[in-house]
Short mmCIF file of C-alpha atoms in Angstrom, two decimals:
data_model
loop_
_atom_site.label_atom_id
_atom_site.label_comp_id
_atom_site.label_asym_id
_atom_site.label_seq_id
_atom_site.Cartn_x
_atom_site.Cartn_y
_atom_site.Cartn_z
CA MET A 74 30.82 -42.08 -10.89
CA THR A 75 28.85 -40.30 -13.66
CA THR A 76 26.37 -41.59 -16.24
CA ASP A 77 25.02 -39.77 -19.32
CA VAL A 78 21.26 -40.10 -19.79
CA PRO A 79 19.08 -38.67 -22.57
CA SER A 80 17.00 -35.59 -21.94
CA SER A 81 14.62 -33.44 -23.95
CA LEU A 82 17.14 -30.57 -23.72
CA GLY A 83 20.17 -32.66 -24.57
CA ALA A 84 22.49 -34.96 -22.69
CA VAL A 85 22.31 -34.69 -18.92
CA THR A 86 25.05 -36.01 -16.66
CA VAL A 87 23.96 -37.64 -13.43
CA THR A 88 26.56 -37.99 -10.68
CA ARG A 89 26.43 -41.12 -8.55
CA GLY A 90 27.68 -41.53 -5.03
CA ARG A 91 30.54 -43.74 -3.89
CA THR A 92 28.17 -46.55 -2.96
CA GLY A 93 26.79 -46.74 -6.51
CA ARG A 94 23.35 -45.39 -5.61
CA GLY A 95 22.14 -42.19 -7.34
CA SER A 96 22.84 -39.17 -5.20
CA GLY A 97 20.34 -36.98 -7.02
CA ARG A 98 22.94 -34.33 -8.01
CA ARG A 99 22.51 -33.06 -11.53
CA ARG A 100 25.07 -31.21 -13.63
CA TYR A 101 23.30 -28.65 -15.80
CA GLN A 102 24.25 -27.83 -19.35
CA GLY A 103 25.24 -24.32 -20.41
CA ARG A 104 21.97 -23.64 -22.24
CA GLU A 105 19.92 -24.60 -19.17
CA VAL A 106 22.02 -22.33 -16.98
CA ALA A 107 21.58 -19.46 -19.46
CA TRP A 108 17.80 -19.89 -19.46
CA ALA A 109 17.77 -20.00 -15.67
CA TYR A 110 19.68 -16.71 -15.46
CA ALA A 111 17.38 -15.17 -18.09
CA PHE A 112 14.31 -15.99 -16.00
CA VAL A 113 15.70 -14.64 -12.72
CA ALA A 114 17.44 -11.61 -14.26
CA PRO A 115 14.34 -9.30 -14.15
CA ALA A 116 13.86 -10.04 -10.46
CA ILE A 117 17.56 -9.42 -9.74
CA ILE A 118 17.55 -6.13 -11.69
CA LEU A 119 14.36 -4.99 -9.96
CA PHE A 120 15.82 -5.82 -6.55
CA ALA A 121 19.07 -4.04 -7.40
CA VAL A 122 17.23 -0.88 -8.45
CA MET A 123 14.43 -0.81 -5.90
CA GLY A 124 16.30 -2.42 -3.02
CA VAL A 125 20.07 -2.03 -3.05
CA TYR A 126 20.19 1.35 -4.83
CA THR A 127 17.51 2.96 -2.66
CA LEU A 128 19.11 1.47 0.45
CA PHE A 129 22.46 3.15 -0.15
CA TRP A 130 20.78 6.30 -1.49
CA GLY A 131 18.93 6.48 1.81
CA LEU A 132 22.21 6.07 3.69
CA GLN A 133 23.68 9.00 1.77
CA LEU A 134 20.53 11.00 2.48
CA SER A 135 20.94 10.47 6.23
CA PHE A 136 24.05 12.69 6.17
CA VAL A 137 22.42 15.71 4.52
CA ARG A 138 19.79 18.35 5.26
CA TRP A 139 17.11 18.44 2.56
CA ASN A 140 13.36 18.91 2.22
CA GLY A 141 13.01 16.78 -0.89
CA LEU A 142 12.31 19.69 -3.29
CA THR A 143 15.30 22.02 -3.33
CA PRO A 144 17.91 21.24 -6.02
CA THR A 145 20.86 21.08 -3.61
CA TRP A 146 21.65 19.22 -0.43
CA ILE A 147 23.44 20.59 2.63
CA TRP A 148 26.01 18.11 3.90
CA VAL A 149 25.87 17.87 7.73
CA GLY A 150 27.69 14.58 8.37
CA VAL A 151 26.56 12.71 11.48
CA GLN A 152 24.74 15.77 12.88
CA ASN A 153 21.37 14.23 11.94
CA TYR A 154 22.11 11.21 14.14
CA LEU A 155 23.29 13.43 17.01
CA ASP A 156 20.18 15.63 16.74
CA LEU A 157 17.93 12.60 16.96
CA LEU A 158 19.75 11.10 19.94
CA TRP A 159 20.37 14.15 22.18
CA ALA A 160 21.74 17.28 20.47
CA SER A 161 18.50 18.88 19.28
CA PRO A 162 15.92 20.11 21.84
CA VAL A 163 13.30 19.93 19.07
CA PHE A 164 13.86 16.48 17.58
CA SER A 165 15.38 14.34 20.34
CA PRO A 166 12.52 14.54 22.95
CA PRO A 167 9.83 13.08 20.64
CA VAL A 168 12.31 10.44 19.44
CA ARG A 169 13.05 9.38 23.03
CA ALA A 170 9.32 9.25 23.86
CA ALA A 171 8.68 7.22 20.72
CA ALA A 172 11.56 4.89 21.64
CA THR A 173 10.01 4.28 25.08
CA ASN A 174 6.65 3.40 23.53
CA THR A 175 8.38 1.16 20.98
CA VAL A 176 10.18 -0.73 23.75
CA TRP A 177 6.86 -1.36 25.51
CA VAL A 178 5.42 -2.70 22.27
CA MET A 179 8.52 -4.87 21.71
CA ILE A 180 8.11 -6.42 25.16
CA ALA A 181 4.33 -6.82 25.37
CA ALA A 182 3.38 -7.85 21.83
CA PRO A 183 5.70 -10.91 21.47
CA LEU A 184 5.09 -12.03 25.07
CA LEU A 185 1.29 -11.88 24.82
CA THR A 186 1.32 -13.48 21.37
CA VAL A 187 3.23 -16.51 22.67
CA VAL A 188 1.19 -16.74 25.89
CA ILE A 189 -2.09 -16.79 23.93
CA SER A 190 -1.15 -18.74 20.80
CA PHE A 191 0.64 -21.70 22.41
CA PRO A 192 -2.29 -22.85 24.65
CA LEU A 193 -4.65 -22.11 21.76
CA ALA A 194 -2.64 -24.37 19.45
CA LEU A 195 -2.64 -27.12 22.09
CA ALA A 196 -6.42 -26.88 22.37
CA LEU A 197 -6.94 -26.88 18.60
CA ASN A 198 -4.58 -29.82 18.23
CA ARG A 199 -6.75 -31.88 20.63
CA THR A 200 -9.99 -30.93 18.92
CA ARG A 201 -11.50 -33.70 16.83
CA ARG A 202 -14.74 -32.04 15.66
CA PHE A 203 -15.05 -28.96 13.42
CA VAL A 204 -11.26 -28.80 13.09
CA GLY A 205 -11.29 -27.06 9.70
CA LEU A 206 -13.97 -24.56 10.77
CA LEU A 207 -12.18 -23.62 13.99
CA ARG A 208 -8.83 -23.17 12.28
CA SER A 209 -10.45 -21.01 9.58
CA VAL A 210 -12.16 -18.82 12.19
CA TYR A 211 -8.91 -18.20 14.05
CA PHE A 212 -7.15 -17.38 10.76
CA VAL A 213 -9.67 -14.68 9.71
CA PRO A 214 -7.83 -11.76 11.42
CA TYR A 215 -4.71 -12.49 9.37
CA ILE A 216 -6.37 -12.55 5.94
CA THR A 217 -8.48 -9.43 6.56
CA THR A 218 -7.13 -6.18 5.14
CA GLY A 219 -5.26 -4.26 7.82
CA ILE A 220 -6.75 -0.80 7.13
CA ALA A 221 -10.32 -2.15 7.16
CA VAL A 222 -9.65 -3.93 10.45
CA TYR A 223 -8.19 -0.82 12.05
CA LEU A 224 -11.15 1.33 10.99
CA ALA A 225 -13.56 -1.31 12.33
CA TRP A 226 -11.72 -1.37 15.66
CA GLN A 227 -12.00 2.41 15.86
CA TYR A 228 -15.80 2.13 15.82
CA VAL A 229 -15.71 -0.64 18.42
CA LEU A 230 -13.50 1.43 20.75
CA GLU A 231 -15.40 4.74 20.49
CA PRO A 232 -17.12 6.24 23.58
CA ASN A 233 -20.43 4.82 22.34
CA GLY A 234 -18.80 1.76 20.78
CA ALA A 235 -19.37 -1.93 21.38
CA ILE A 236 -16.82 -2.31 24.18
CA ASN A 237 -18.31 0.37 26.44
CA THR A 238 -21.84 -0.81 25.59
CA LEU A 239 -20.96 -4.40 26.48
CA LEU A 240 -19.36 -3.37 29.77
CA GLY A 241 -22.47 -1.38 30.67
CA ALA A 242 -24.73 -4.33 29.84
CA LEU A 243 -22.64 -6.61 32.07
CA GLY A 244 -22.85 -4.20 35.00
CA LEU A 245 -19.19 -3.18 34.59
CA GLY A 246 -19.89 0.39 33.55
CA SER A 247 -17.18 1.68 35.91
CA LEU A 248 -14.59 0.14 33.58
CA ALA A 249 -15.95 1.92 30.50
CA GLN A 250 -13.90 4.79 29.07
CA PRO A 251 -16.06 7.95 28.56
CA GLN A 252 -13.53 9.43 26.11
CA GLY A 253 -13.08 6.11 24.29
CA TRP A 254 -10.34 3.51 24.69
CA LEU A 255 -8.12 5.35 22.22
CA GLY A 256 -8.80 8.78 23.72
CA ASN A 257 -7.50 7.97 27.21
CA PRO A 258 -3.69 8.32 27.48
CA ASP A 259 -3.60 5.43 29.97
CA THR A 260 -5.46 2.94 27.77
CA ALA A 261 -4.52 4.00 24.22
CA LEU A 262 -1.16 2.21 23.91
CA PRO A 263 -2.26 -1.01 25.72
CA THR A 264 -5.33 -1.11 23.47
CA LEU A 265 -3.21 -0.84 20.32
CA ILE A 266 -0.89 -3.56 21.64
CA MET A 267 -3.87 -5.88 22.17
CA ILE A 268 -5.02 -5.27 18.59
CA MET A 269 -1.51 -6.07 17.34
CA VAL A 270 -1.58 -9.29 19.37
CA TRP A 271 -5.03 -10.11 18.00
CA SER A 272 -3.60 -9.78 14.48
CA ALA A 273 -0.46 -11.82 15.24
CA VAL A 274 -2.04 -14.75 17.10
CA PRO A 275 -3.42 -16.54 13.97
CA VAL A 276 -0.02 -16.95 12.32
CA ALA A 277 1.62 -17.90 15.62
CA THR A 278 -1.08 -20.48 16.31
CA LEU A 279 -0.68 -21.94 12.82
CA LEU A 280 3.09 -22.23 13.31
CA TYR A 281 2.62 -23.94 16.67
CA LEU A 282 0.04 -26.31 15.16
CA THR A 283 2.50 -27.25 12.42
CA GLY A 284 5.17 -27.91 15.02
CA LEU A 285 2.84 -29.99 17.20
CA GLN A 286 2.04 -32.27 14.28
CA THR A 287 5.75 -33.02 13.76
CA ILE A 288 6.30 -34.23 17.34
CA ASP A 289 6.54 -38.01 17.71
CA PRO A 290 3.53 -39.14 19.82
CA ALA A 291 5.78 -41.72 21.47
CA LEU A 292 7.55 -38.92 23.37
CA THR A 293 4.37 -37.62 25.02
CA GLU A 294 3.05 -41.15 25.62
CA ALA A 295 6.29 -42.08 27.41
CA ALA A 296 5.95 -39.03 29.66
CA GLN A 297 2.33 -39.92 30.44
CA ILE A 298 3.34 -43.48 31.32
CA ASP A 299 5.88 -42.01 33.76
CA GLY A 300 2.99 -40.22 35.49
CA ALA A 301 3.21 -36.73 33.98
CA GLY A 302 -0.07 -34.87 33.67
CA TRP A 303 -1.30 -32.82 30.70
CA TRP A 304 0.33 -29.56 31.81
CA ARG A 305 3.57 -31.31 32.80
CA VAL A 306 3.82 -33.03 29.41
CA ASN A 307 3.25 -29.82 27.50
CA LEU A 308 5.60 -27.69 29.59
CA SER A 309 8.43 -30.21 29.97
CA VAL A 310 8.26 -32.12 26.68
CA VAL A 311 6.30 -30.21 24.04
CA TRP A 312 7.39 -26.63 24.86
CA PRO A 313 11.17 -27.32 24.61
CA LEU A 314 10.66 -29.07 21.27
CA LEU A 315 8.91 -25.97 19.90
CA ARG A 316 11.57 -23.52 21.07
CA GLY A 317 12.68 -22.82 17.50
CA ILE A 318 9.14 -21.90 16.45
CA THR A 319 8.83 -19.65 19.49
CA ALA A 320 12.01 -17.86 18.44
CA VAL A 321 10.58 -17.26 14.96
CA ILE A 322 7.31 -15.90 16.39
CA VAL A 323 9.17 -13.56 18.75
CA LEU A 324 11.39 -12.34 15.92
CA LEU A 325 8.41 -11.60 13.64
CA ASN A 326 6.68 -9.63 16.38
CA LEU A 327 9.84 -7.70 17.22
CA ARG A 328 10.19 -6.75 13.57
CA ASP A 329 6.59 -5.50 13.47
CA ALA A 330 7.12 -3.54 16.69
CA LEU A 331 10.26 -1.86 15.35
CA GLN A 332 9.18 -1.07 11.81
CA GLY A 333 5.37 -1.14 11.83
CA PHE A 334 3.48 2.12 12.00
CA GLN A 335 0.23 1.62 10.06
CA ILE A 336 -1.90 0.80 13.08
CA PHE A 337 -0.54 3.81 15.00
CA LEU A 338 -1.00 6.17 12.04
CA ILE A 339 -4.54 5.07 11.15
CA MET A 340 -6.04 4.56 14.60
CA THR A 341 -4.49 7.34 16.70
CA ASP A 342 -1.88 9.22 14.59
CA GLY A 343 0.35 8.97 17.65
CA GLY A 344 -2.16 10.56 20.03
CA PRO A 345 -3.44 11.42 22.45
CA GLY A 346 -0.48 13.68 23.21
CA ASP A 347 2.08 11.40 21.55
CA HIS A 348 1.25 8.58 23.99
CA THR A 349 1.06 6.13 21.06
CA ASN A 350 3.84 7.59 18.95
CA VAL A 351 6.43 4.96 18.00
CA LEU A 352 9.71 5.15 16.09
CA GLY A 353 8.18 3.97 12.81
CA LEU A 354 5.52 6.66 12.98
CA GLN A 355 8.08 9.27 14.02
CA THR A 356 10.11 8.41 10.91
CA TYR A 357 7.01 8.88 8.77
CA ARG A 358 6.28 12.23 10.42
CA LEU A 359 9.80 13.53 9.77
CA ALA A 360 9.67 12.44 6.15
CA PHE A 361 6.14 13.37 5.06
CA GLN A 362 4.48 15.55 7.71
CA SER A 363 7.11 18.25 8.24
CA GLU A 364 5.53 20.88 5.93
CA LEU A 365 8.58 21.27 3.65
CA ALA A 366 11.00 21.56 6.60
CA PRO A 367 14.43 20.05 5.76
CA THR A 368 13.89 16.89 7.83
CA LEU A 369 14.14 14.23 5.13
CA GLY A 370 17.73 13.51 6.19
CA LEU A 371 16.58 13.12 9.82
CA ALA A 372 13.92 10.64 8.70
CA SER A 373 16.52 8.67 6.77
CA ALA A 374 18.89 8.66 9.75
CA LEU A 375 16.12 7.40 12.06
CA GLY A 376 15.23 4.74 9.51
CA TRP A 377 18.82 3.54 9.43
CA MET A 378 18.96 3.37 13.22
CA LEU A 379 15.80 1.23 13.14
CA PHE A 380 17.39 -0.98 10.49
CA VAL A 381 20.51 -1.51 12.61
CA ALA A 382 18.38 -2.24 15.70
CA ALA A 383 16.33 -4.81 13.76
CA LEU A 384 19.56 -6.39 12.47
CA VAL A 385 20.98 -6.66 16.01
CA VAL A 386 17.76 -8.24 17.28
CA ALA A 387 17.80 -10.76 14.42
CA VAL A 388 21.44 -11.71 15.05
CA VAL A 389 20.90 -12.09 18.81
CA ASN A 390 17.79 -14.15 18.22
CA PHE A 391 19.64 -16.37 15.72
CA ARG A 392 22.59 -16.96 18.07
CA VAL A 393 20.38 -17.73 21.06
CA THR A 394 18.32 -20.17 19.01
CA ARG A 395 21.42 -21.87 17.57
CA GLU A 396 23.12 -22.21 20.97
CA ARG A 397 20.08 -23.95 22.41
#
């Protein structure tokens, strides 16, 4: 059933449901639709030019050999992909090393973020005093500019930085790193992972806090009446209800691990000895640090492989979340 009602832009038809109550559906007039398309058209055109066009231009670039300056391309087909995977003794070894480091980041960063942020959200959710202050303090790492944070961490992690000084003051000088935490091949990558986790925990904690506030208190009260303790309630009742949020947090961290390279470029530039080189940084090196060598096609090919990997991870994560 439909009813015509007056509107400032002309007659508007409101569709009613079968029961006679308004369903809220609204049939727009042609002029309203035209204005709507006019407002979103600039964004669509910008996305088509900057997003879709560059995406497929990059795909075409991954099949050629080019340094970005010469007027002609050399078509090589899938050779760029083969060189990156195993065919080239020059390009494939650093790509494999970077892939190994990326896998470690993909495993450690999401796992540590969840392990730290979930108990932290539970504690903040129980806090009754200084709630706003505490939540603001934990959110500071997220709103601080990334480059400034990375430079500040470099000073903290230097041989004479705050970490080594603090360890010496606590009588734990044997744990200090004389060459700095980023200069030791054994500690450089774990240190960068911890900084990534430090940056990711605020958003993850905020998401968990939002989820905790949507849980019906009757569920946890019923479990407590049945004799479940605090840990049992949170692990058996609260944690399963927040599984969807956990999947989102893991997916965001996996995306950062696959595509992010700023922290590795600014803090270590992949060193020492490529021990912190990751696939995102390797793509940047092939594209912009090759000294006019024709490696722009290799960089594009590696970028497309990262894109496909991120797409597979997203699909798997979506299917696992939906099945549960």
